[in-house]
Amino acid sequence: MPNSVTPTHCPYCALQCGMNLTPAPDGTVEVTERADFPVNRGALCGKGRTAPAVLSSRVRLTSPLVRSEGTLVPASWDEALDRIAEGLSRTRTEHGPDACGVFGGGGLTNEKAYTLGKFARVVLGTSQIDYNGRFCMSSAAAGGMKAFGLDRGLPFPLEDIPKTGCVILVGSNLAETMPPSLRFFNELKENGGTLIVIDPRRTKTAEHADLHLAPRPGTDLALALGMLHLVVAEGLTDEAYVSERTAGWEDARAAAMAHWPEYVERITGVSVPELREAVRMFCEPEAAMVLTARGPEQQSKGTDTVGAWINLCLATGRAGRPFSGYGCLTGQGNGQGGREHGQKADQLPGYRKLDDPAARRHVADVWGVDPDSLPGPGRSAYELLDALGTDIKSLLLMGSNPVVSAPHAAHIEERIKSLDFLAVCDVVLSETAALADVVLPVTQWAEETGTTTNLEGRVLLRKQAITPPDGIRSDLEVMHELADRLGVEKGFPTDPEEVFEELRRASAGGPADYSGITYRRLAEENGVFWPCPSADSDAGAVHPGTPRLFLDRFATADGRARFVPVSHRPIAEEPDDDYPVLLTTGRVVAQYQSGAQTRRVDELNAAAPGPFVELHPRLAERLGAAEGDPVAVVSRRGRAVAPARITLGIRPDTVFMPFHWHGEGRANTLTNPALDPTSRMPEFKACAVRLEAVKS
Ligand code: SF4
């Protein structure tokens, strides 16, 4: 138990709000205000405030479980670890290394994500590793890489937002997903700036907007192109900037000019005067930003949609300049760091590419292995889950709950059940853990030390504040023990700082260079922005980190940003006579992602006890449904039932469901796994459904 106040960070979203953990009189810990962290300055949402509830042994796993005669029963650590080693070893012997899959999570610390990637490639020798962060922001990552040569969610700190002139917020309901961040947008408005929110729903965030545009789900690519068309037509292009700092404008311009405002109005439902007003608001001030989130990104054309918004920024000179730029609001706690250090199917630590021979040599050298022994890129998250039980026979899963969070979830649940062997490391018995052959109870945020990287690219230290309950081990200890049992005795330390020291060396010289960051600096400096090379080569001084990217040059070979020519295309599954309505999904303020943790917190459950179907009164009337009536939502993949929530704040052609729950109200039973061709991001945000009244 703690005997002093420990400054730390929230375990949930990518804002990584600062908080203090303070001993409570009853021997537990409580969250108290920590005002020195600039991102939230002491403010927390209900999820962060109640996070200690999940530390309680009342709601969590405290013993390894193994399946015996169909039931999960308590077992010793040795028995559980032996079972996992045997399961993975047998699969590898009988079917080859690629029949072993590894699935990680965007909540894992950098140290765990790094070690998991190394474990998959060095111990198992499998290419089949990916993580649930693929479902979160991979389209923005792909768009950023294409345009800027680098993917860091925000290329500037959040504190720059109040200093810009206009922000276009595309597909983000941050007033519910990360409420303390709303402060930056309120300050923007107090300073005379404006906020444009683009969302099919009049969300709590949209209520703060000076202009709310509500396009049909899946049409914001056309919306961005229509705005770019107007920029060109009205002579608002920043020709000098385009010529000095970009390449590829002519093709992107030609693509945008094919998207007449009236054509865009027909596609999106956003009127031409609204489009013109948005262009005026965006182009009038000296500086402006576009921030995207899951709305534009979780589409089968998410990379192109992000590209269209980046093109708008580039054409108007609003990238790589003070208080201007494009950014992505990453969702998961360590969604940013998790994609930088090797648990993604195509990546090595430091955001190096697995198919780059020089990157393979560098990382193999740090790992003490032959570069040729490293497998190549593997399947993306959905494709990996879809291959379970066929090509992939055994799975090690850490910090993820795909039975709730994956698209086409009933299918994925069946694939998981068809595995020869499943091992899950988690804090609680999630819906996915409940299907496992072995479940290992592991430590969580306040019980362990580790680093995360927030949505700004700010690397943070979360220090251990309390002693974990008896019977629980860390993920690093699990990987150490498994590596040992599988014949790799060295290279898997259990001390997080030792892992971080190796990560620093592995990332050195890569795009996400952490080599100048140490635990000591993180403790003293309240976070350091990457890239942070080990030393300034001329002066030998400590590198200060890089809060603002691209001010002098973009991270491309010639320093210029790239326009990417993109055009509108429909979503993968347009409504038709059988499925005439669009479904879009998202989150509510009192729950987090698959709900594995937050559904175990009484206060949050009381605030958000279950799923619902949000629909317009016209749709409700056609259905004959009143507020609270059960409504069935049916897609080509399945059927979900939840109470109606009737509101004028949604388009009449669209329904919304939050995705935090399992059971008959599981939204992801319905969602479409159509993948973006570049990012492999599934199309969570738009699919065709029909509504049916449910007789009680
Ligand atoms: Fe935690 Fe995010 Fe809430 Fe902050 S906004 S308290 S990081 S869940």
XYZ file of C-alpha atoms and ligand atoms in Angstrom:
704
model
C 0.000 0.000 0.000
C 1.251 3.506 -0.727
C 2.398 5.768 2.016
C 2.810 8.913 -0.053
C 1.217 10.758 -2.952
C 2.317 9.453 -6.365
C 1.963 11.682 -9.443
C 0.847 9.550 -12.383
C -1.493 9.402 -15.392
C -4.940 8.028 -16.115
C -5.045 4.457 -17.466
C -7.649 5.139 -20.124
C -7.588 7.465 -23.142
C -4.785 9.084 -25.146
C -5.098 12.390 -23.335
C -3.254 10.618 -20.472
C -4.485 13.153 -17.928
C -2.218 13.776 -14.984
C -3.518 12.738 -11.569
C -2.204 12.035 -8.107
C -2.824 8.764 -6.357
C -3.216 9.398 -2.662
C -3.522 6.884 0.173
C -7.081 6.699 1.491
C -7.931 6.056 5.154
C -9.317 2.599 4.332
C -5.983 1.433 2.901
C -6.939 1.882 -0.765
C -5.922 4.782 -3.010
C -7.983 7.659 -4.287
C -7.460 10.002 -7.193
C -6.661 13.576 -6.227
C -5.988 16.647 -8.308
C -2.637 17.105 -10.016
C -2.564 20.611 -11.426
C 0.977 20.644 -12.831
C 0.305 18.541 -15.934
C -0.464 20.984 -18.766
C -2.821 18.726 -20.730
C -5.584 18.601 -18.124
C -4.411 20.947 -15.350
C -6.145 18.835 -12.745
C -9.411 18.206 -14.617
C -10.529 14.599 -15.041
C -13.549 12.876 -16.487
C -15.542 10.316 -14.498
C -13.553 7.435 -15.955
C -10.268 8.775 -14.639
C -11.723 9.823 -11.315
C -13.096 6.329 -10.664
C -10.153 4.376 -12.129
C -9.014 2.999 -8.717
C -12.230 0.958 -8.560
C -10.699 -1.474 -11.077
C -7.736 -2.012 -8.738
C -10.088 -3.691 -6.292
C -9.820 -7.465 -6.046
C -13.641 -7.481 -6.020
C -13.722 -6.992 -9.795
C -10.453 -8.446 -11.036
C -8.596 -11.644 -11.600
C -6.299 -12.674 -8.767
C -5.270 -16.180 -9.832
C -4.270 -17.827 -13.118
C -7.113 -19.851 -14.612
C -6.840 -22.953 -16.788
C -9.612 -24.725 -18.619
C -10.421 -28.113 -17.172
C -13.332 -30.197 -18.494
C -14.747 -27.087 -20.137
C -14.491 -24.802 -17.116
C -11.896 -22.218 -16.127
C -10.492 -23.161 -12.721
C -7.725 -21.600 -10.568
C -4.228 -22.947 -11.135
C -0.670 -22.223 -10.070
C 1.477 -19.858 -12.132
C 3.786 -22.694 -13.102
C 0.926 -24.837 -14.347
C -0.595 -21.948 -16.326
C 2.687 -20.847 -17.883
C 3.586 -24.445 -18.740
C 0.216 -24.872 -20.464
C 0.802 -21.743 -22.578
C 4.340 -22.762 -23.514
C 3.088 -26.238 -24.458
C 0.199 -24.859 -26.510
C 2.362 -22.443 -28.485
C 5.176 -24.958 -28.864
C 2.870 -27.671 -30.167
C 1.350 -25.327 -32.723
C 4.761 -24.199 -33.882
C 5.991 -27.768 -34.275
C 2.890 -29.067 -36.029
C 1.999 -26.075 -38.213
C 5.004 -23.721 -38.303
C 5.669 -20.429 -36.511
C 3.079 -18.430 -38.459
C 0.334 -20.622 -37.012
C 1.006 -18.817 -33.698
C -0.722 -15.446 -33.505
C -0.098 -12.573 -31.101
C -2.619 -9.791 -30.524
C -1.768 -6.725 -28.453
C -3.493 -3.592 -27.284
C -3.267 0.190 -27.461
C -3.367 0.330 -23.663
C -0.092 -1.542 -23.200
C 2.871 0.557 -22.075
C 5.712 1.187 -24.508
C 7.790 -1.370 -22.645
C 5.113 -4.059 -23.010
C 4.372 -3.248 -26.663
C 8.087 -3.373 -27.442
C 8.569 -6.663 -25.610
C 5.490 -8.221 -27.185
C 6.779 -7.410 -30.689
C 10.176 -8.854 -29.797
C 8.592 -11.929 -28.206
C 6.554 -12.648 -31.352
C 9.475 -12.269 -33.735
C 12.363 -13.645 -31.680
C 10.758 -16.312 -29.473
C 7.869 -17.519 -31.628
C 9.356 -16.479 -34.981
C 5.906 -15.520 -36.187
C 4.928 -12.717 -38.532
C 1.361 -12.876 -37.207
C 1.218 -10.019 -34.720
C -0.980 -6.956 -34.716
C -3.009 -4.997 -32.162
C -6.326 -3.342 -31.574
C -4.831 0.094 -32.242
C -5.257 -0.870 -35.903
C -8.952 -0.210 -35.274
C -8.218 3.185 -33.760
C -6.088 5.520 -35.871
C -4.258 3.574 -38.577
C -5.878 5.549 -41.412
C -4.583 8.804 -39.948
C -1.178 7.167 -39.523
C -1.179 6.089 -43.182
C -2.389 9.513 -44.355
C 0.260 11.279 -42.282
C 3.011 9.024 -43.592
C 1.981 9.655 -47.205
C 1.754 13.417 -46.850
C 4.346 14.327 -44.225
C 6.646 11.282 -44.180
C 5.923 10.827 -40.460
C 3.019 9.821 -38.271
C 2.702 11.523 -34.930
C -0.954 12.076 -33.973
C -0.611 15.772 -33.208
C 2.419 17.605 -34.637
C 1.955 20.293 -31.971
C 0.942 20.413 -28.287
C -2.723 20.783 -27.403
C -1.902 24.150 -25.854
C -1.468 25.533 -29.411
C -5.180 25.109 -30.115
C -6.329 28.310 -28.350
C -3.761 30.254 -30.366
C -5.049 29.320 -33.809
C -7.870 31.046 -35.669
C -10.176 28.186 -36.622
C -10.345 24.457 -35.948
C -12.256 21.987 -38.083
C -12.985 18.983 -35.910
C -13.932 16.018 -38.080
C -15.704 13.017 -36.577
C -14.667 13.585 -32.956
C -16.972 13.731 -29.975
C -14.236 14.808 -27.600
C -16.719 16.353 -25.180
C -17.588 12.738 -24.316
C -14.449 10.811 -25.215
C -11.897 13.159 -23.603
C -13.838 15.900 -21.794
C -10.890 17.803 -20.266
C -9.672 18.604 -23.804
C -12.766 20.751 -24.375
C -11.014 23.473 -22.397
C -8.636 24.135 -25.314
C -11.543 24.701 -27.686
C -13.382 26.943 -25.248
C -10.195 29.016 -24.887
C -9.942 29.147 -28.688
C -13.392 30.710 -28.801
C -12.641 33.095 -25.940
C -9.650 34.259 -27.989
C -11.910 35.022 -30.956
C -11.292 31.796 -32.870
C -13.996 29.584 -34.310
C -14.835 25.890 -34.149
C -16.375 23.893 -36.987
C -17.616 20.417 -36.047
C -18.337 17.830 -38.729
C -20.447 14.947 -37.458
C -23.677 13.246 -38.574
C -24.938 13.697 -35.013
C -25.438 16.861 -33.034
C -23.125 15.578 -30.317
C -22.206 17.327 -27.086
C -19.119 18.505 -28.969
C -21.191 19.861 -31.852
C -23.167 21.939 -29.340
C -19.970 23.938 -28.766
C -19.448 24.626 -32.485
C -19.846 27.911 -34.293
C -20.782 25.832 -37.324
C -21.963 22.236 -37.273
C -22.061 20.345 -40.554
C -23.882 16.992 -40.468
C -22.929 14.986 -43.561
C -24.204 11.509 -44.315
C -21.888 8.989 -42.622
C -18.999 8.058 -44.902
C -19.104 11.170 -47.096
C -16.616 13.476 -45.413
C -14.061 12.713 -48.130
C -16.409 14.421 -50.592
C -16.996 17.237 -48.095
C -13.256 17.981 -47.849
C -12.966 17.871 -51.640
C -15.875 20.276 -52.000
C -14.169 22.702 -49.625
C -10.900 22.410 -51.548
C -12.801 23.059 -54.785
C -14.158 26.282 -53.308
C -10.715 27.286 -52.008
C -9.373 27.073 -55.554
C -12.425 28.651 -57.186
C -12.342 31.593 -54.795
C -8.609 32.201 -55.195
C -7.766 31.223 -51.608
C -4.887 28.882 -52.451
C -1.577 29.879 -50.824
C 0.423 29.667 -54.036
C 3.772 30.636 -52.501
C 3.496 27.990 -49.779
C 2.347 25.348 -52.256
C 5.286 26.072 -54.485
C 7.902 26.241 -51.717
C 6.828 23.468 -49.355
C 4.761 20.901 -51.243
C 4.769 18.573 -54.241
C 1.957 17.034 -56.265
C -0.501 19.934 -56.211
C -1.607 19.771 -59.834
C -3.035 16.241 -59.601
C -4.705 16.913 -56.251
C -6.113 20.166 -57.570
C -7.527 18.454 -60.672
C -9.185 15.802 -58.489
C -10.747 18.441 -56.254
C -12.023 20.488 -59.214
C -14.120 17.487 -60.284
C -16.066 17.864 -57.028
C -18.417 20.760 -57.676
C -20.130 22.131 -54.565
C -23.555 21.132 -55.897
C -22.311 17.585 -56.542
C -20.853 17.495 -53.026
C -24.156 18.746 -51.614
C -25.939 15.809 -53.279
C -23.441 13.309 -51.846
C -23.136 14.705 -48.333
C -26.413 16.490 -47.640
C -24.412 19.583 -46.618
C -25.691 22.608 -48.493
C -23.515 24.785 -50.721
C -23.978 27.876 -48.473
C -22.825 25.803 -45.480
C -19.780 24.655 -47.452
C -18.978 28.236 -48.409
C -19.322 29.372 -44.815
C -16.949 26.627 -43.651
C -14.378 27.682 -46.261
C -14.696 31.315 -45.230
C -14.241 30.506 -41.543
C -11.245 28.264 -42.245
C -9.456 30.591 -44.656
C -10.007 34.009 -43.055
C -7.669 33.743 -40.057
C -3.915 33.655 -40.388
C -3.690 30.185 -38.836
C -6.073 27.210 -38.757
C -6.122 23.505 -37.970
C -7.926 20.344 -39.031
C -8.212 17.600 -36.423
C -9.656 14.224 -37.342
C -10.719 11.297 -35.188
C -12.475 7.991 -35.681
C -15.270 9.411 -37.905
C -13.213 9.935 -41.058
C -10.621 7.308 -40.160
C -12.770 4.213 -39.528
C -13.860 3.897 -43.129
C -12.915 1.656 -46.018
C -11.518 4.852 -47.561
C -10.164 6.315 -44.320
C -6.660 6.958 -45.647
C -8.028 8.890 -48.624
C -10.418 10.800 -46.376
C -7.560 11.867 -44.118
C -5.602 12.695 -47.292
C -8.391 15.009 -48.465
C -8.313 16.945 -45.193
C -4.526 17.166 -45.349
C -4.777 18.439 -48.934
C -7.068 21.220 -47.698
C -4.449 22.182 -45.093
C -1.613 22.116 -47.609
C -3.428 24.124 -50.289
C -4.148 26.878 -47.783
C -0.661 26.850 -46.249
C -1.884 25.425 -42.964
C 0.688 22.769 -42.109
C 4.198 23.118 -40.744
C 3.530 26.699 -39.662
C 2.985 28.070 -36.148
C -0.484 27.274 -34.771
C -1.526 25.619 -38.026
C -1.632 22.014 -39.081
C -3.363 18.706 -39.471
C -3.565 16.361 -36.493
C -5.240 13.132 -35.435
C -6.845 12.770 -32.011
C -5.598 9.290 -31.139
C -8.050 7.426 -28.910
C -6.425 4.728 -26.816
C -4.188 5.425 -23.825
C -1.004 4.362 -25.581
C -2.375 4.141 -29.107
C 0.493 6.387 -30.225
C 3.377 4.565 -28.497
C 1.814 1.202 -29.222
C 2.156 1.791 -32.950
C 5.751 2.975 -32.715
C 7.527 0.084 -31.052
C 6.751 -3.085 -32.884
C 3.401 -4.666 -32.038
C 2.018 -3.550 -35.412
C 2.194 -6.143 -38.173
C 4.599 -4.194 -40.375
C 6.743 -2.340 -37.869
C 9.871 -2.565 -35.783
C 10.715 -0.297 -32.815
C 11.287 3.385 -33.482
C 8.589 3.343 -36.184
C 10.962 1.449 -38.423
C 9.553 -0.607 -41.253
C 9.866 -4.368 -41.073
C 10.532 -4.617 -44.804
C 13.447 -2.158 -44.690
C 16.769 -4.104 -44.701
C 18.631 -1.369 -42.796
C 15.911 -1.254 -40.129
C 16.014 -5.048 -39.766
C 19.797 -4.956 -39.357
C 19.655 -2.220 -36.722
C 16.983 -3.880 -34.591
C 18.405 -7.390 -35.034
C 21.726 -6.055 -33.791
C 20.086 -4.655 -30.639
C 18.285 -7.959 -30.151
C 21.392 -10.045 -30.818
C 19.810 -12.096 -33.604
C 20.421 -12.651 -37.315
C 18.414 -10.093 -39.380
C 17.379 -12.930 -41.682
C 15.726 -14.679 -38.748
C 13.188 -11.865 -38.363
C 9.884 -12.665 -40.084
C 8.354 -10.234 -42.572
C 5.150 -8.213 -42.219
C 2.061 -10.150 -41.144
C -1.702 -9.761 -41.326
C -3.529 -6.659 -40.078
C -5.728 -6.935 -36.963
C -9.023 -7.935 -38.594
C -7.340 -10.230 -41.093
C -5.424 -11.891 -38.267
C -8.607 -12.420 -36.243
C -10.387 -13.689 -39.346
C -7.639 -16.313 -39.834
C -8.028 -17.784 -36.333
C -8.849 -21.459 -36.398
C -7.709 -21.810 -40.016
C -4.185 -20.542 -40.709
C -3.619 -19.434 -37.120
C -4.133 -22.216 -34.590
C -2.966 -20.634 -31.323
C -3.223 -17.089 -30.049
C -1.560 -15.136 -27.250
C -3.687 -12.078 -26.511
C -2.681 -9.213 -24.261
C -4.840 -6.267 -23.202
C -7.589 -6.529 -25.798
C -11.194 -7.693 -25.942
C -12.011 -8.328 -29.623
C -15.197 -10.254 -28.838
C -16.697 -6.836 -28.127
C -14.463 -4.450 -30.064
C -13.855 -6.152 -33.435
C -16.156 -5.545 -36.404
C -18.433 -8.424 -37.413
C -17.954 -9.512 -33.810
C -20.141 -12.629 -33.843
C -17.980 -14.019 -36.643
C -14.789 -13.131 -34.768
C -16.179 -14.756 -31.614
C -16.693 -17.965 -33.605
C -13.161 -17.747 -35.039
C -11.759 -17.387 -31.501
C -13.777 -20.388 -30.321
C -12.341 -22.454 -33.177
C -8.717 -21.973 -32.043
C -6.715 -24.963 -30.871
C -5.356 -22.840 -28.046
C -6.011 -19.364 -26.622
C -4.078 -17.639 -23.827
C -5.170 -14.234 -22.524
C -3.353 -11.857 -20.174
C -5.760 -9.360 -18.633
C -6.786 -7.541 -15.508
C -10.367 -8.780 -15.564
C -12.195 -11.751 -17.023
C -13.246 -10.000 -20.226
C -15.630 -11.622 -22.697
C -12.591 -12.761 -24.714
C -10.690 -14.018 -21.664
C -13.739 -16.103 -20.753
C -13.153 -18.133 -23.950
C -9.478 -18.840 -23.218
C -7.718 -22.068 -22.335
C -5.462 -20.165 -19.964
C -5.995 -16.728 -18.396
C -3.185 -14.907 -16.608
C -3.995 -12.106 -14.132
C -1.619 -9.206 -14.700
C -0.735 -5.919 -13.073
C -2.242 -2.648 -14.245
C -1.322 1.049 -14.355
C -1.018 1.966 -10.663
C 0.663 -1.335 -9.790
C 3.545 -1.118 -12.265
C 5.940 1.380 -13.776
C 6.017 2.098 -17.488
C 5.861 4.775 -20.149
C 3.079 5.801 -22.485
C 3.026 8.302 -25.338
C -0.001 10.538 -25.423
C -1.839 11.892 -28.455
C 0.610 14.813 -28.679
C 3.656 12.527 -28.969
C 4.575 13.387 -25.364
C 6.305 10.433 -23.685
C 5.179 10.082 -20.060
C 6.237 8.069 -17.056
C 3.535 6.270 -15.091
C 5.117 5.305 -11.792
C 4.082 2.380 -9.655
C 1.991 3.680 -6.801
C 0.785 0.571 -5.014
C 1.709 -3.053 -4.479
C -0.374 -5.418 -6.622
C -2.518 -8.034 -4.889
C -0.920 -11.396 -4.197
C -1.058 -13.793 -7.112
C -0.645 -11.204 -9.858
C 2.378 -10.747 -12.128
C 3.322 -8.184 -14.766
C 3.085 -8.780 -18.519
C 6.876 -8.375 -18.647
C 7.274 -11.213 -16.130
C 4.885 -13.332 -18.194
C 6.897 -12.811 -21.379
C 10.148 -13.476 -19.507
C 8.794 -16.771 -18.168
C 7.330 -17.849 -21.502
C 10.513 -16.977 -23.404
C 12.497 -19.046 -20.918
C 10.142 -22.003 -21.304
C 10.346 -21.694 -25.085
C 14.145 -21.797 -25.073
C 15.145 -18.104 -25.067
C 16.757 -17.513 -21.720
C 18.065 -14.002 -22.251
C 16.716 -10.750 -23.650
C 13.396 -10.496 -21.827
C 14.025 -8.467 -18.672
C 11.243 -7.909 -16.169
C 12.368 -4.461 -15.023
C 10.539 -1.804 -17.107
C 13.422 0.650 -16.966
C 15.781 -2.012 -18.321
C 13.324 -2.627 -21.172
C 13.098 1.107 -21.837
C 16.890 1.379 -22.010
C 16.864 -1.295 -24.736
C 13.934 0.421 -26.487
C 15.985 3.643 -26.546
C 18.769 1.852 -28.418
C 16.355 0.090 -30.755
C 14.619 3.363 -31.616
C 17.852 5.378 -32.049
C 18.007 6.913 -35.502
C 14.461 5.801 -36.366
C 11.539 8.150 -37.099
C 10.252 7.790 -33.518
C 13.610 8.270 -31.847
C 13.403 7.925 -28.044
C 17.147 7.546 -27.477
C 17.467 10.871 -25.638
C 14.634 10.072 -23.230
C 15.339 8.523 -19.841
C 13.151 7.673 -16.874
C 14.973 10.371 -14.908
C 14.118 13.023 -17.501
C 10.522 11.907 -17.674
C 10.173 12.200 -13.911
C 11.700 15.655 -13.883
C 10.275 17.173 -17.073
C 6.640 16.109 -17.049
C 7.060 14.334 -20.366
C 9.303 14.686 -23.431
C 8.118 14.938 -27.045
C 9.680 12.598 -29.591
C 11.749 12.642 -31.741
C 14.383 13.081 -29.071
C 17.804 11.850 -30.251
C 20.348 11.006 -27.594
C 22.335 14.219 -27.881
C 22.698 17.295 -29.976
C 25.592 16.150 -32.149
C 27.284 19.559 -32.315
C 26.996 20.748 -28.764
C 26.763 17.386 -27.077
C 23.828 18.856 -25.173
C 20.714 17.067 -24.057
C 18.122 17.189 -26.833
C 15.051 19.122 -25.684
C 12.545 16.932 -27.533
C 10.333 18.164 -30.379
C 6.954 19.601 -29.363
C 6.339 21.061 -32.829
C 7.077 19.159 -36.016
C 7.576 20.273 -39.619
C 8.169 23.991 -38.952
C 11.286 23.951 -41.154
C 10.709 20.904 -43.315
C 8.511 17.854 -43.581
C 9.927 14.396 -42.921
C 10.126 13.463 -46.595
C 13.355 12.997 -48.556
C 13.149 16.489 -50.073
C 11.472 18.144 -47.079
C 8.269 18.861 -49.017
C 4.819 17.655 -48.048
C 3.020 15.514 -50.603
C -0.448 16.181 -51.936
C -2.213 12.889 -52.598
C -4.857 13.048 -55.341
C -8.069 11.529 -53.951
C -11.645 11.292 -55.174
C -14.986 10.500 -53.590
C -16.124 6.902 -53.539
C -19.088 5.409 -51.718
C -18.886 3.379 -48.527
C -18.521 -0.379 -48.972
C -22.164 -1.055 -48.171
C -24.640 1.599 -49.290
C -28.246 1.425 -48.056
C -30.735 -0.334 -50.342
C -34.342 -1.515 -50.197
C -33.545 -4.304 -47.712
C -31.222 -2.285 -45.514
C -32.324 1.327 -46.013
C -30.742 3.058 -42.999
C -27.122 3.866 -42.103
C -25.638 2.734 -38.794
C -22.788 4.633 -37.205
C -21.136 3.722 -33.908
C -19.159 5.473 -31.179
C -18.653 5.987 -27.482
C -20.407 7.531 -24.474
C -18.767 9.570 -21.741
C -19.075 7.032 -18.917
C -17.672 3.979 -20.718
C -14.343 3.241 -22.372
C -13.802 1.103 -25.490
C -14.974 -2.509 -24.979
C -16.019 -1.616 -21.419
C -13.954 -4.441 -19.892
C -12.803 -2.094 -17.120
C -15.447 0.632 -16.971
C -18.412 -1.772 -16.946
C -17.007 -2.987 -13.606
C -17.240 0.471 -11.990
C -20.577 1.013 -10.226
C -20.663 4.779 -10.711
C -19.992 4.492 -14.445
C -22.509 1.698 -14.858
C -25.145 3.773 -13.140
C -24.450 6.623 -15.575
C -24.328 4.403 -18.684
C -25.932 1.056 -17.887
C -26.343 -0.331 -21.381
C -26.540 0.148 -25.129
C -29.180 2.158 -26.953
C -30.261 2.982 -30.473
C -30.292 6.698 -31.144
C -32.744 7.609 -33.899
C -34.599 10.582 -35.340
C -38.306 11.064 -34.468
C -39.290 10.530 -38.127
C -37.600 7.154 -38.180
C -39.107 6.267 -34.796
C -42.563 7.198 -36.030
C -42.218 5.032 -39.142
C -41.166 2.179 -36.894
C -43.899 2.855 -34.351
C -41.287 3.039 -31.569
C -41.513 5.276 -28.516
C -38.661 6.354 -26.250
C -37.232 3.306 -24.455
C -38.961 0.716 -26.659
C -36.704 -2.150 -27.733
C -35.590 -1.746 -31.330
C -33.864 -4.378 -33.443
C -31.096 -3.187 -35.744
C -30.340 -5.742 -38.452
C -27.384 -5.766 -40.847
C -26.133 -8.425 -43.251
C -23.973 -9.725 -40.400
C -26.440 -10.000 -37.559
C -29.040 -8.470 -35.297
C -28.740 -6.324 -32.168
C -31.524 -5.145 -29.869
C -31.433 -2.092 -27.612
C -33.832 0.560 -26.294
C -34.732 3.497 -28.548
C -33.367 6.907 -27.681
C -35.205 9.419 -29.815
C -33.548 12.731 -30.653
C -33.633 15.490 -33.221
C -29.836 15.519 -32.995
C -29.267 12.832 -35.598
C -29.928 12.682 -39.314
C -33.217 10.969 -40.213
C -31.359 8.482 -42.430
C -28.928 7.370 -39.716
C -28.980 5.528 -36.384
C -26.230 5.501 -33.776
C -25.205 2.797 -31.306
C -22.415 2.916 -28.713
C -20.141 -0.128 -28.905
C -19.151 -0.798 -25.271
C -21.358 -3.810 -24.594
C -21.580 -7.527 -25.291
C -24.800 -9.540 -25.537
C -27.852 -8.733 -27.613
C -27.001 -5.022 -27.724
C -23.501 -5.529 -29.134
C -23.113 -2.886 -31.840
C -20.188 -4.677 -33.441
C -22.409 -7.626 -34.291
C -23.596 -5.315 -37.064
C -20.498 -3.459 -38.251
C -18.839 -4.061 -41.589
C -15.246 -5.380 -41.687
C -14.600 -3.882 -45.138
C -10.984 -2.712 -44.961
C -9.205 0.393 -46.147
C -6.732 -0.808 -48.808
C -3.785 1.041 -47.245
C -4.368 1.194 -43.485
C -6.417 -2.047 -43.248
C -8.790 -0.138 -40.952
C -12.315 -1.617 -40.866
C -15.352 0.471 -41.750
C -16.849 0.776 -38.260
C -18.466 4.113 -39.035
C -20.995 3.276 -41.716
C -22.957 0.226 -42.778
C -26.453 -0.485 -44.060
C -29.093 -1.699 -41.604
C -32.838 -2.003 -41.232
C -34.854 -1.393 -38.111
C -37.513 -3.716 -36.751
C -39.953 -3.160 -33.934
C -39.583 -5.741 -31.184
C -42.780 -7.117 -29.689
C -42.560 -7.223 -25.915
Fe -8.646 9.559 -18.346
Fe -9.119 10.322 -20.845
Fe -10.850 10.899 -18.882
Fe -8.471 12.106 -19.004
S -10.145 12.270 -20.495
S -9.466 11.290 -17.175
S -7.182 10.450 -19.782
S -10.326 8.870 -19.667
